[in-house]
CSV table of C-alpha atoms in Angstrom, one decimal:
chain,number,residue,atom,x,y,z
A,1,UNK,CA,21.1,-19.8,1.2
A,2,UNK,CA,22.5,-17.0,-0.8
A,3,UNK,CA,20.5,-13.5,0.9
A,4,UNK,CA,20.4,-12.0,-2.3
A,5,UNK,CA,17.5,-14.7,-3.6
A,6,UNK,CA,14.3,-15.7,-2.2
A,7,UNK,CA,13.8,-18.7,-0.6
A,8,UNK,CA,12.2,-21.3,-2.6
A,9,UNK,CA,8.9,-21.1,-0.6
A,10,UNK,CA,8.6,-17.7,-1.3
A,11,UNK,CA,9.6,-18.1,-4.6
A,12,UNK,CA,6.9,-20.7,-5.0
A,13,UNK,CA,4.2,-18.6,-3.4
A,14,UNK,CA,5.3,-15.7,-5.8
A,15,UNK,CA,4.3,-18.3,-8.7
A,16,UNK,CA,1.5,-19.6,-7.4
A,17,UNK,CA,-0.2,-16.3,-6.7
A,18,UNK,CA,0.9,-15.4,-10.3
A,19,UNK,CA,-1.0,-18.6,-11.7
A,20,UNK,CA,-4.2,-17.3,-9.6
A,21,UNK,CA,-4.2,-13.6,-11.1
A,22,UNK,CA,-3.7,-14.2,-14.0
A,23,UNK,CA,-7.0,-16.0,-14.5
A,24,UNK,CA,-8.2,-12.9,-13.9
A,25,UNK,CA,-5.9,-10.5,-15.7
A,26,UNK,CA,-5.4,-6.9,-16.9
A,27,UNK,CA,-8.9,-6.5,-19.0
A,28,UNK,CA,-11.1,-8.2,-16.2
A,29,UNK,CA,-9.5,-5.8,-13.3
A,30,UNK,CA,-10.0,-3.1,-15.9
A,31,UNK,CA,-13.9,-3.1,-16.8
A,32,UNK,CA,-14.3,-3.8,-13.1
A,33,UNK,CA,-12.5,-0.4,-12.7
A,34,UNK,CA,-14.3,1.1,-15.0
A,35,UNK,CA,-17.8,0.0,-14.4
A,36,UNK,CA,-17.5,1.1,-10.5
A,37,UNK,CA,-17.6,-2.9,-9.7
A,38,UNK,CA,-15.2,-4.3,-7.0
A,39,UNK,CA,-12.3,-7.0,-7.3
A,40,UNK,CA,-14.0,-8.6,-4.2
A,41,UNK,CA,-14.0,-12.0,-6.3
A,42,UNK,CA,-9.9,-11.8,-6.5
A,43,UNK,CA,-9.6,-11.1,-3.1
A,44,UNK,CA,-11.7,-13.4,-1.6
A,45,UNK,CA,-9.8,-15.9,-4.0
A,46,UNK,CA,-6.2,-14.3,-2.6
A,47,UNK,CA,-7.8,-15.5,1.4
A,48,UNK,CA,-9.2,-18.4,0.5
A,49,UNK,CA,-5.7,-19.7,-0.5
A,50,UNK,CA,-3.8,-18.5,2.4
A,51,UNK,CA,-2.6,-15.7,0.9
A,52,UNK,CA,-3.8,-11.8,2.1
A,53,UNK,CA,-3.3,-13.2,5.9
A,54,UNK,CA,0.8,-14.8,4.7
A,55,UNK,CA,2.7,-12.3,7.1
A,56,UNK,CA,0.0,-12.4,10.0
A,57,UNK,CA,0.3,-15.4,12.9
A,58,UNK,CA,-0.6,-19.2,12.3
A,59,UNK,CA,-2.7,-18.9,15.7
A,60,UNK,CA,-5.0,-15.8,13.8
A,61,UNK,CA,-6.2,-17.8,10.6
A,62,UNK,CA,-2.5,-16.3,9.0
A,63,UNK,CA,0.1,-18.0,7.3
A,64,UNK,CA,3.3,-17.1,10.5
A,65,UNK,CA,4.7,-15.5,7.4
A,66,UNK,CA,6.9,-12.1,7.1
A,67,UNK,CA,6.6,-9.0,5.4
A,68,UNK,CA,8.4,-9.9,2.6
A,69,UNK,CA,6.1,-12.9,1.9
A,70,UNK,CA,2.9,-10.0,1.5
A,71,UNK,CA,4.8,-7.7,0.1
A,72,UNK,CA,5.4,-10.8,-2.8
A,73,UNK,CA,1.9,-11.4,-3.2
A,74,UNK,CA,1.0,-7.6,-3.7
A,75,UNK,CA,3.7,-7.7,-6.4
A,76,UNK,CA,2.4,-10.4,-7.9
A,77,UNK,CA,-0.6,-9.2,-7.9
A,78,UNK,CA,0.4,-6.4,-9.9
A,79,UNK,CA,3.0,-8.1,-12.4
A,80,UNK,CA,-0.4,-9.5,-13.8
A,81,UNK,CA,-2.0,-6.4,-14.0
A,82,UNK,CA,-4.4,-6.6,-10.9
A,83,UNK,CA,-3.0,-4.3,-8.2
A,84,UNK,CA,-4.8,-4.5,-5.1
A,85,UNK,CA,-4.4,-1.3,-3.2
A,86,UNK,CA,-6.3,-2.7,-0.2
A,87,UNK,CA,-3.7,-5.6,0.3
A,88,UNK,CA,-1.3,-2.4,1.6
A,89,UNK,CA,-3.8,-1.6,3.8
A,90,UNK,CA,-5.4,-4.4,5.4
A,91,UNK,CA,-3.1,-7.0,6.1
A,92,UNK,CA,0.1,-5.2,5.9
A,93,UNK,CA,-0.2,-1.5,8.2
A,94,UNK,CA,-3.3,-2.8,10.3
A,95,UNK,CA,-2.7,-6.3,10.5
A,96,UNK,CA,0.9,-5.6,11.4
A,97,UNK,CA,0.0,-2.8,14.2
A,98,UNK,CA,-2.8,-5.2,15.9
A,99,UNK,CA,-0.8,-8.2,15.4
A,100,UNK,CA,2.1,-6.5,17.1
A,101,UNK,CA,0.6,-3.9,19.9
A,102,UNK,CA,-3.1,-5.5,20.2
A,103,UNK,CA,-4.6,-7.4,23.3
A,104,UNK,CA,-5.1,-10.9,22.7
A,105,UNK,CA,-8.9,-10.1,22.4
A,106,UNK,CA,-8.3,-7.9,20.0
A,107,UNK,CA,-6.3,-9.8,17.9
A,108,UNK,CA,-8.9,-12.7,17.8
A,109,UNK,CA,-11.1,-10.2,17.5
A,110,UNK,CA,-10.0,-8.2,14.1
A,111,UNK,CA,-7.1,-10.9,12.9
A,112,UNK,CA,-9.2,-14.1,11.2
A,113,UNK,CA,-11.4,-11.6,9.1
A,114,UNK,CA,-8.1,-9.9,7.9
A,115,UNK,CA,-6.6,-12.5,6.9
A,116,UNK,CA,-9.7,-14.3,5.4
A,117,UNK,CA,-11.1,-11.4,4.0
A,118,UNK,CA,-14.3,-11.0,5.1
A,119,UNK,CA,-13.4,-8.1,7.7
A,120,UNK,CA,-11.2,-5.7,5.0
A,121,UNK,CA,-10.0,-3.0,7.9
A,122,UNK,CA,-8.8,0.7,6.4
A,123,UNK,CA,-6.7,3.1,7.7
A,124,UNK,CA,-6.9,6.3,8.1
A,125,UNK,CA,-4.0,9.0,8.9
A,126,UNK,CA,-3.9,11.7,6.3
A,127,UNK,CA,-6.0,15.1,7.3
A,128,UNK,CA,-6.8,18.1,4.8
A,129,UNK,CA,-4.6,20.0,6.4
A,130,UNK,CA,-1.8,17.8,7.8
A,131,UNK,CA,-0.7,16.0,4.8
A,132,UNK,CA,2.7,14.4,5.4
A,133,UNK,CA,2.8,16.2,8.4
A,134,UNK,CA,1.2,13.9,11.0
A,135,UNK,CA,2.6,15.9,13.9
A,136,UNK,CA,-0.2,18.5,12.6
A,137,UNK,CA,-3.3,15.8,13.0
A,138,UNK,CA,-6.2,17.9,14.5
A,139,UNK,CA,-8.7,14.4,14.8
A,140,UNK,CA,-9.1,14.4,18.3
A,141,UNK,CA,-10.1,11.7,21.1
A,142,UNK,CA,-11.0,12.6,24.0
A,143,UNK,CA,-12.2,10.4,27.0
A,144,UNK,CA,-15.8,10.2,28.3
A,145,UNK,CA,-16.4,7.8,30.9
A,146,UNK,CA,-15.1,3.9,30.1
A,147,UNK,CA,-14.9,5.0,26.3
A,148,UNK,CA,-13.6,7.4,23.9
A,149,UNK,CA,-15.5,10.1,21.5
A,150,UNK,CA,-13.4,11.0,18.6
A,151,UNK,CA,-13.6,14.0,16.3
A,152,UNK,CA,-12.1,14.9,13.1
A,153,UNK,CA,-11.5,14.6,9.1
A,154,UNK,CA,-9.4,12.6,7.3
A,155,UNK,CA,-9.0,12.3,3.4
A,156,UNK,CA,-7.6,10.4,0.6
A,157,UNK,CA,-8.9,7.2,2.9
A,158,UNK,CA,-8.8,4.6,0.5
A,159,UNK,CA,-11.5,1.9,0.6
A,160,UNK,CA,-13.8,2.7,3.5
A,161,UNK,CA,-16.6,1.6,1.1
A,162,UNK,CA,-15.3,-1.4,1.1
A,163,UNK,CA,-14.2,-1.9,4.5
A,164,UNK,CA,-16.0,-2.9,8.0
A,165,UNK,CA,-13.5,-0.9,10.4
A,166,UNK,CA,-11.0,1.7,9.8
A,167,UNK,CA,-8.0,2.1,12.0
A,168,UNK,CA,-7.9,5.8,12.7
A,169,UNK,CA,-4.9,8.2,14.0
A,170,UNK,CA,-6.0,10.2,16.4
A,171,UNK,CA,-4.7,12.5,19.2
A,172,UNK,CA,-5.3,12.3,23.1
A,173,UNK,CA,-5.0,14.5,25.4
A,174,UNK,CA,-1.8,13.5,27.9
A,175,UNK,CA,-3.2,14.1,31.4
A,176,UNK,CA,0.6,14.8,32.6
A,177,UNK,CA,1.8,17.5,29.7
A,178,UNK,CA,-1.2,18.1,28.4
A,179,UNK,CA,0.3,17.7,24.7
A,180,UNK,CA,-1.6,15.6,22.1
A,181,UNK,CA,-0.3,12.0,21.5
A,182,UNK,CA,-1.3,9.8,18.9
A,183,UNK,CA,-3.3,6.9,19.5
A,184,UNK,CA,-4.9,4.2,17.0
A,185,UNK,CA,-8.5,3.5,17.5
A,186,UNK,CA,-10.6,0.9,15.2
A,187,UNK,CA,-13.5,2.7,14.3
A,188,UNK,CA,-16.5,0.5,12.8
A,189,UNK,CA,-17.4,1.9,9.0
A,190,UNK,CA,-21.3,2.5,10.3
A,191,UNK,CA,-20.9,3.9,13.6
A,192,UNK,CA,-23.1,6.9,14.4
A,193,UNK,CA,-21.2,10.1,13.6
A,194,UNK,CA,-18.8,8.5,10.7
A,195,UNK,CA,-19.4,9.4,6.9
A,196,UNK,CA,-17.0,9.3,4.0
A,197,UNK,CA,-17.7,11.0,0.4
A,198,UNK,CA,-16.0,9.7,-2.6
A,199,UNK,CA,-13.1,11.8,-3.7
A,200,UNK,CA,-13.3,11.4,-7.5
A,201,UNK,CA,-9.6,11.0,-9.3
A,202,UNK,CA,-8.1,10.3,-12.6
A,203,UNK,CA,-6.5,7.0,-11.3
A,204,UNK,CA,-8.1,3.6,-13.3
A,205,UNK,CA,-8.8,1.6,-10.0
A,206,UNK,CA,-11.7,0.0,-8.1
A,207,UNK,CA,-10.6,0.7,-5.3
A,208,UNK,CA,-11.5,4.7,-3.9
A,209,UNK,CA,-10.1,7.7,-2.7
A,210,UNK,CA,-12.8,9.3,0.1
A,211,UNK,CA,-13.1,12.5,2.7
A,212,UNK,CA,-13.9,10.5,6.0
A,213,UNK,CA,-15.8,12.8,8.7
A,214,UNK,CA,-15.7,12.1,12.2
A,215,UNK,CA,-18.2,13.6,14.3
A,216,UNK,CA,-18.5,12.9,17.5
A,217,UNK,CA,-18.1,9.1,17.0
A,218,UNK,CA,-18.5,7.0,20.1
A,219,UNK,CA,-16.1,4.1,21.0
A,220,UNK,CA,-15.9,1.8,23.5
A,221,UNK,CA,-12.4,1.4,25.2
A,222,UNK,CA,-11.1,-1.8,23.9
A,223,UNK,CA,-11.4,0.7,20.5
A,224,UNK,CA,-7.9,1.6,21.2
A,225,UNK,CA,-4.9,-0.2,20.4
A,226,UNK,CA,-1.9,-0.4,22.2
A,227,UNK,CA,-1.0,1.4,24.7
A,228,UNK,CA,-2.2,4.8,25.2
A,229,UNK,CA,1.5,6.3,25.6
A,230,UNK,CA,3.0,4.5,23.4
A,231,UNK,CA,3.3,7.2,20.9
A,232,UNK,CA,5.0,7.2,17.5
A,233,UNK,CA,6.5,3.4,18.2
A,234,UNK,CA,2.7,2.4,17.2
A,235,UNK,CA,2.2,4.2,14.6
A,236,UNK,CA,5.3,3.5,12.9
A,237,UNK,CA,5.3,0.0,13.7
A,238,UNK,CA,2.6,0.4,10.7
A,239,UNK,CA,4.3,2.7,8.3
A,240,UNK,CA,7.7,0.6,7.1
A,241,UNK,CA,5.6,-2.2,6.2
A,242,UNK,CA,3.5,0.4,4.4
A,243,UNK,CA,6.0,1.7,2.4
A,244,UNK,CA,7.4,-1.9,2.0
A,245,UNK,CA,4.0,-2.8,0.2
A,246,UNK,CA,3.7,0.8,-1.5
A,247,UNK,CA,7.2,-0.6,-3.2
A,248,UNK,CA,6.1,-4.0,-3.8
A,249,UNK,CA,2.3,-2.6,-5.8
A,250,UNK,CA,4.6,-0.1,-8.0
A,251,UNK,CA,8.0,-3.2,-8.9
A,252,UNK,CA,4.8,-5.4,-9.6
A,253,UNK,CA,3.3,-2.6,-11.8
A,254,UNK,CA,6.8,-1.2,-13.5
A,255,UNK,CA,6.9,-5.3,-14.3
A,256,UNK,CA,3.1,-5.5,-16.1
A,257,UNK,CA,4.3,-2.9,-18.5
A,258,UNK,CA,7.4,-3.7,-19.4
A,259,UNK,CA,6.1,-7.4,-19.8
A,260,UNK,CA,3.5,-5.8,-22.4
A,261,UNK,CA,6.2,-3.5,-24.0
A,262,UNK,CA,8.5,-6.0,-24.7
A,263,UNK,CA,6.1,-8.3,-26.3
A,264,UNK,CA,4.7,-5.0,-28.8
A,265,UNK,CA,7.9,-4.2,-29.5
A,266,UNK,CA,8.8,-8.2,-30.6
A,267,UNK,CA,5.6,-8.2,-32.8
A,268,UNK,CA,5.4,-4.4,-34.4
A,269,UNK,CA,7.4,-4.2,-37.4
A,270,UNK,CA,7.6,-0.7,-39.2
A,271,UNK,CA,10.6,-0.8,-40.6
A,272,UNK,CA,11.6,-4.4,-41.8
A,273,UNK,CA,12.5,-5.3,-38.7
A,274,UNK,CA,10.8,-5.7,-35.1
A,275,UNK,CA,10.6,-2.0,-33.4
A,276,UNK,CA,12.5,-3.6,-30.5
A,277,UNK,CA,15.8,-4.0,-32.7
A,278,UNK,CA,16.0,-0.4,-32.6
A,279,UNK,CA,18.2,0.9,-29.6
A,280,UNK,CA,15.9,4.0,-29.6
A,281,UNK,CA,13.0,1.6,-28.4
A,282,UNK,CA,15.0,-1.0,-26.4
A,283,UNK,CA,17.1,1.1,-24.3
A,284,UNK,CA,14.4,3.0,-22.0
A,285,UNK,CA,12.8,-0.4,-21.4
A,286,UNK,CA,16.0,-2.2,-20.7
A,287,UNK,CA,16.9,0.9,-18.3
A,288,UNK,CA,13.4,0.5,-16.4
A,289,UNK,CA,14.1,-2.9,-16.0
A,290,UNK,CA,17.2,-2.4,-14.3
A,291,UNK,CA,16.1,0.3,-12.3
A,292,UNK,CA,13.4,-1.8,-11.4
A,293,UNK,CA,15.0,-4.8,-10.4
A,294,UNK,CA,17.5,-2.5,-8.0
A,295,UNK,CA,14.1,-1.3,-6.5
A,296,UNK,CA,13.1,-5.5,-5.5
A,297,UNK,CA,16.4,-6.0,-4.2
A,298,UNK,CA,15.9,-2.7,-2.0
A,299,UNK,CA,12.4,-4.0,-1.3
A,300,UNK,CA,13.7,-7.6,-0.5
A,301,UNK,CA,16.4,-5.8,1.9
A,302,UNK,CA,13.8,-3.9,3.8
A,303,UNK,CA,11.7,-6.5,4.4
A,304,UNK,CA,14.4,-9.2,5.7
A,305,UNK,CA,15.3,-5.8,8.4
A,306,UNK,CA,11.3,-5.3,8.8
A,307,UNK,CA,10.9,-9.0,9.9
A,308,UNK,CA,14.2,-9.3,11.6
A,309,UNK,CA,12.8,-6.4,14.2
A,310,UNK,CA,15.7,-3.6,13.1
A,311,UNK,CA,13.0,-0.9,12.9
A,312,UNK,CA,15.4,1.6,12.7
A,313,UNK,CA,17.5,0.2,9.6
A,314,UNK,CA,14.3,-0.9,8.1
A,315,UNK,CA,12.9,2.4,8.4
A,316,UNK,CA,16.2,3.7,5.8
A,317,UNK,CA,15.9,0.5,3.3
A,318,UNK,CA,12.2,0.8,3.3
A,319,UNK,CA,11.7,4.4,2.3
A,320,UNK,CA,14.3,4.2,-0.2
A,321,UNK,CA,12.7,1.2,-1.5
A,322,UNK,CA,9.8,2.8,-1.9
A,323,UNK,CA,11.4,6.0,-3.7
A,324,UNK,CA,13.3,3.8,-5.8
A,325,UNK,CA,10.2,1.5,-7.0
A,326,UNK,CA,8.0,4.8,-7.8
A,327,UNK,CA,10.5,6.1,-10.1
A,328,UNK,CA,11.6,2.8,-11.8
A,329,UNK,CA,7.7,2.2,-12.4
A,330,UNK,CA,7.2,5.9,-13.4
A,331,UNK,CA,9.9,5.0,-16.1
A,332,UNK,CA,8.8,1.9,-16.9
A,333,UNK,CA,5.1,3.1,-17.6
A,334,UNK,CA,6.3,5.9,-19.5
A,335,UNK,CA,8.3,4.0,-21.8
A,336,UNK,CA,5.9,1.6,-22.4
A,337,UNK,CA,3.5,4.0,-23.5
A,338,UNK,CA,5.9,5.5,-26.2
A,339,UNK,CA,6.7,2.0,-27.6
A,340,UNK,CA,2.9,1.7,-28.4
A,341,UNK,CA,3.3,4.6,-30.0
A,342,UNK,CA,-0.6,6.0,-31.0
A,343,UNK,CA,-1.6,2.5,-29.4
A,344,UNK,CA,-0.7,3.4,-26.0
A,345,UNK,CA,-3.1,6.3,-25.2
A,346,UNK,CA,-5.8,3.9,-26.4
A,347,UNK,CA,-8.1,2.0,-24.1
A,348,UNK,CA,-7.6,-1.1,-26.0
A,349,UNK,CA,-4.1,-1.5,-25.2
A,350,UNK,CA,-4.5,-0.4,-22.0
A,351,UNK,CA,-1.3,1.4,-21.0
A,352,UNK,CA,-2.2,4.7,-20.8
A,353,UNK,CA,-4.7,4.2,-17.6
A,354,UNK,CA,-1.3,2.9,-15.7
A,355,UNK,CA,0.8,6.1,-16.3
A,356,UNK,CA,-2.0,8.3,-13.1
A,357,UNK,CA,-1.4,4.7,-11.5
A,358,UNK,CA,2.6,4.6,-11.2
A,359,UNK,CA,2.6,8.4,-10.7
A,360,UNK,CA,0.6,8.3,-7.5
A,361,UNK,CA,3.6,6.2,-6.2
A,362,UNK,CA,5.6,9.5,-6.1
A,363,UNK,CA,3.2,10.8,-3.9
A,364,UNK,CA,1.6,8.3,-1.5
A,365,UNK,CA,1.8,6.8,0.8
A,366,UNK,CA,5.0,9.4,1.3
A,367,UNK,CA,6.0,12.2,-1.0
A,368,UNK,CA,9.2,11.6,-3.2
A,369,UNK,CA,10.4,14.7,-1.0
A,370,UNK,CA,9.5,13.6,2.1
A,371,UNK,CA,12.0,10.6,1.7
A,372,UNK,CA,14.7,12.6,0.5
A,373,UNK,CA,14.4,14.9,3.4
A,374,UNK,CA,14.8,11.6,5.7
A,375,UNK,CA,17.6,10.5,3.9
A,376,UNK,CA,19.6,13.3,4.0
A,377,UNK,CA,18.9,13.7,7.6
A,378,UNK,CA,19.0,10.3,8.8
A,379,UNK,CA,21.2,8.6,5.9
A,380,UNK,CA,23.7,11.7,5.6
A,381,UNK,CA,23.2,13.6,8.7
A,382,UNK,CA,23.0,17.1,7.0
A,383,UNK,CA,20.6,19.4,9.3
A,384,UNK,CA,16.9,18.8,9.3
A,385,UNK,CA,15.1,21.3,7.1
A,386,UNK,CA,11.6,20.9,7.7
């Protein structure tokens, strides 16, 4: 098999997932969006058929799948206009970190409900005054007899509304050195001490953005996973296939709009002929597309290392799929737009609402910035400068 396609079981997941969201569609996910309702229907769909659990083990209720086989349903997912933000989260960083570093209790524990999602699990790393700096997280765990009491705030946490448990990144103590370490801990959503207020942004989603205070939350033990000095290996272990997914949810958005563009631009005739005979409109969205189909193979790349256990080249290929797929869907939505013309700052036609939407993917899960600062110092070796 030729590594620059799919394999034909991926290819037919891809249109099968396809077939299911698009019963559902742009306009459905929409006035869900916009009415404050959930996309819990889709989901549960998405897990019913096997798919929200495809990368996590057979023996867990999952499909023994890779990272490249979620990442392909998130796309998906998005291509026909129903992004599911909490398909990053869930299944992909904190499916992939228990799957990989939990006990076996734990993993039959949190696994099934992942993957047949009825037990949606958030995460939460981000701190008001961290940002992309995690080495600057002040949410503190501390021991207290068997158990742990954890301390903190987090923010932009997306769907703890939504969610049963939230994996949180905290720091310990090290009894040795006395530095902080980070540790994960799953944190149940209505433990005493844990509230989260909604953070209210521009972005058309259901899904939501909260401030998550910790105060003095109580956990038992088996709360932490992985090993307690295991340090960054953790946490990362997370992270690629986050930014593998983050890529995935902007190729599948760039695709949506330039689906819709093309398909004006066939029908809208102002000057005798279709709009997309001119070279004025066809150009930006044949540019998008290009850019945007460099991003998938990137994102196809880092998800072959990602599964093949090359953290370390998958680290590269996955942050610059993910810088690549934010700016090819940042194009793609912005073209789209101006081939409505008027019509695409209109609700009806329902481009507009993407343009916050394919932005944020400049921004989260990791700055545009921050992955040029990587590449330059891991991909180019020029001094670090942060």
């Amino acid at each position: 098999m030729s590594t620059f396609t799919e394999s034909e079981e991926r290819q037919e997941l891809r249109r099968q997932v396809a077939k299911m969201a698009a019963g559902y569609g742009r306009e459905w996910f929409v006035e869900r969006a916009r009415s404050g309702e959930k996309t819990t229907e889709l989901w549960l769909d998405i897990a019913r058929a096997g798919y929200l659990g495809v990368n996590l083990p057979e023996e867990y209720g999952g499909g023994g799948g890779g990272i490249g086989d979620v990442a392909a349903v998130c796309e998906e997912l998005a291509a026909q206009g129903c992004p599911l933000l909490m398909m990053v989260v869930s299944p992909a960083i904190c499916g992939t970190v228990i799957a990989r570093y939990g006990t076996e209790e734990q993993k039959q524990r949190w696994l099934p409900g992942i993957c047949d999602g009825t037990a949606t699990m958030a995460f939460a790393i981000t701190e008001p005054d961290a940002g992309t700096n995690s080495h600057n997280i002040t949410t503190t765990a501390r021991r207290d007899g068997d158990g742990w009491v954890l301390r903190g705030q987090k923010v932009y946490i997306s769907g703890v509304d939504e969610a049963a448990h939230v994996l949180v990144v905290a720091r310990a103590e090290d009894a040795r050195t006395g530095k902080l370490k980070p540790c994960l801990f799953v944190v149940p959503t209505d433990a005493a001490g844990f509230d989260f207020t909604a953070i209210p942004m521009e972005i058309v989603s259901p899904e939501k953005q909260f401030q998550v205070f910790i105060d003095d939350v109580r956990l038992p033990a088996d709360a932490l996973v992985g090993d307690e000095d295991g340090g960054l290996v953790q946490l990362f272990a997370g992270l690629n296939p986050e930014r593998i997914m983050a890529a995935s949810f902007s190729t599948g958005l760039a695709r949506h709009a330039l689906e819709k563009a093309s398909a004006y631009a066939r029908e809208r005739i102002v000057f005798q002929v279709p709009i997309g005979a001119h070279q004025a409109i066809a150009h930006p969205l044949a540019t998008a597309h290009v850019e945007n189909e460099l991003a998938r193979l990137m994102t196809q790349k880092a998800s072959a290392l990602v599964d093949a256990g090359d953290d370390l080249a998958a680290g590269e290929a996955a942050n610059m799929a993910k810088y690549a797929a934010a700016e090819a869907a940042v194009h793609a939505v912005d073209a789209a737009v101006q081939t409505h013309g008027g019509n695409g700052i209109t609700q009806e036609y329902g481009m507009a609402g993407m343009l916050v939407a394919a932005r944020a993917g400049r921004i989260a899960p990791v700055s545009r910035e921050m992955i040029l600062n990587f590449v330059a110092m891991h991909s180019l070796g020029l001094p670090k400068s942060y």
